[in-house]
Amino acid sequence: MGWGVFRNDTIVRFPNWLIRGIAMQNKRVARKIRKEAMQQASRRFYSGN
């Protein structure tokens, strides 16, 4: 089963592998952003600003 998105009363279907790939990329990007945010927060904490 794939996801359907309604657009002007027509359904655009996305295959599962595409959804899975986007989800995996989002997870990877989110992890990278979270890591950078943690590093910035710790840097700010240690510098005392």
PDB file of C-alpha atoms in Angstrom:
ATOM      1  CA  MET A   1       0.000   0.000   0.000  1.00  0.00           C
ATOM      2  CA  GLY A   2       1.174   3.507  -0.801  1.00  0.00           C
ATOM      3  CA  TRP A   3       0.167   6.849   0.573  1.00  0.00           C
ATOM      4  CA  GLY A   4      -2.318   8.966  -1.353  1.00  0.00           C
ATOM      5  CA  VAL A   5      -2.347  12.747  -1.452  1.00  0.00           C
ATOM      6  CA  PHE A   6      -5.468  14.552  -2.589  1.00  0.00           C
ATOM      7  CA  ARG A   7      -4.822  17.296  -5.110  1.00  0.00           C
ATOM      8  CA  ASN A   8      -7.765  18.819  -7.035  1.00  0.00           C
ATOM      9  CA  ASP A   9      -9.900  15.714  -6.407  1.00  0.00           C
ATOM     10  CA  THR A  10      -7.195  13.487  -7.896  1.00  0.00           C
ATOM     11  CA  ILE A  11      -5.061  11.102  -5.858  1.00  0.00           C
ATOM     12  CA  VAL A  12      -1.312  11.148  -6.411  1.00  0.00           C
ATOM     13  CA  ARG A  13       0.124   7.857  -5.185  1.00  0.00           C
ATOM     14  CA  PHE A  14       3.623   7.548  -3.764  1.00  0.00           C
ATOM     15  CA  PRO A  15       5.263   4.113  -3.770  1.00  0.00           C
ATOM     16  CA  ASN A  16       6.382   2.671  -0.450  1.00  0.00           C
ATOM     17  CA  TRP A  17      10.094   2.744  -1.285  1.00  0.00           C
ATOM     18  CA  LEU A  18       9.864   6.487  -1.964  1.00  0.00           C
ATOM     19  CA  ILE A  19       8.105   7.136   1.362  1.00  0.00           C
ATOM     20  CA  ARG A  20      10.613   4.934   3.170  1.00  0.00           C
ATOM     21  CA  GLY A  21      13.549   6.729   1.521  1.00  0.00           C
ATOM     22  CA  ILE A  22      12.182  10.145   2.477  1.00  0.00           C
ATOM     23  CA  ALA A  23      11.556   8.975   6.035  1.00  0.00           C
ATOM     24  CA  MET A  24      15.093   7.584   6.306  1.00  0.00           C
ATOM     25  CA  GLN A  25      16.571  10.820   4.964  1.00  0.00           C
ATOM     26  CA  ASN A  26      14.470  12.873   7.379  1.00  0.00           C
ATOM     27  CA  LYS A  27      15.627  10.701  10.280  1.00  0.00           C
ATOM     28  CA  ARG A  28      19.277  11.103   9.255  1.00  0.00           C
ATOM     29  CA  VAL A  29      18.917  14.866   8.819  1.00  0.00           C
ATOM     30  CA  ALA A  30      17.052  15.196  12.112  1.00  0.00           C
ATOM     31  CA  ARG A  31      19.816  13.273  13.899  1.00  0.00           C
ATOM     32  CA  LYS A  32      22.470  15.549  12.380  1.00  0.00           C
ATOM     33  CA  ILE A  33      20.530  18.701  13.315  1.00  0.00           C
ATOM     34  CA  ARG A  34      19.967  17.388  16.839  1.00  0.00           C
ATOM     35  CA  LYS A  35      23.680  16.626  17.230  1.00  0.00           C
ATOM     36  CA  GLU A  36      24.672  20.115  16.056  1.00  0.00           C
ATOM     37  CA  ALA A  37      22.097  21.705  18.350  1.00  0.00           C
ATOM     38  CA  MET A  38      23.420  19.685  21.308  1.00  0.00           C
ATOM     39  CA  GLN A  39      26.988  20.760  20.520  1.00  0.00           C
ATOM     40  CA  GLN A  40      25.944  24.421  20.304  1.00  0.00           C
ATOM     41  CA  ALA A  41      23.983  24.157  23.557  1.00  0.00           C
ATOM     42  CA  SER A  42      26.905  22.542  25.403  1.00  0.00           C
ATOM     43  CA  ARG A  43      29.311  25.123  23.977  1.00  0.00           C
ATOM     44  CA  ARG A  44      27.020  27.924  25.154  1.00  0.00           C
ATOM     45  CA  PHE A  45      26.663  26.239  28.553  1.00  0.00           C
ATOM     46  CA  TYR A  46      30.410  25.816  29.096  1.00  0.00           C
ATOM     47  CA  SER A  47      31.276  29.305  27.839  1.00  0.00           C
ATOM     48  CA  GLY A  48      28.788  30.753  30.329  1.00  0.00           C
ATOM     49  CA  ASN A  49      26.849  32.906  27.857  1.00  0.00           C
TER      50      ASN A  49
END
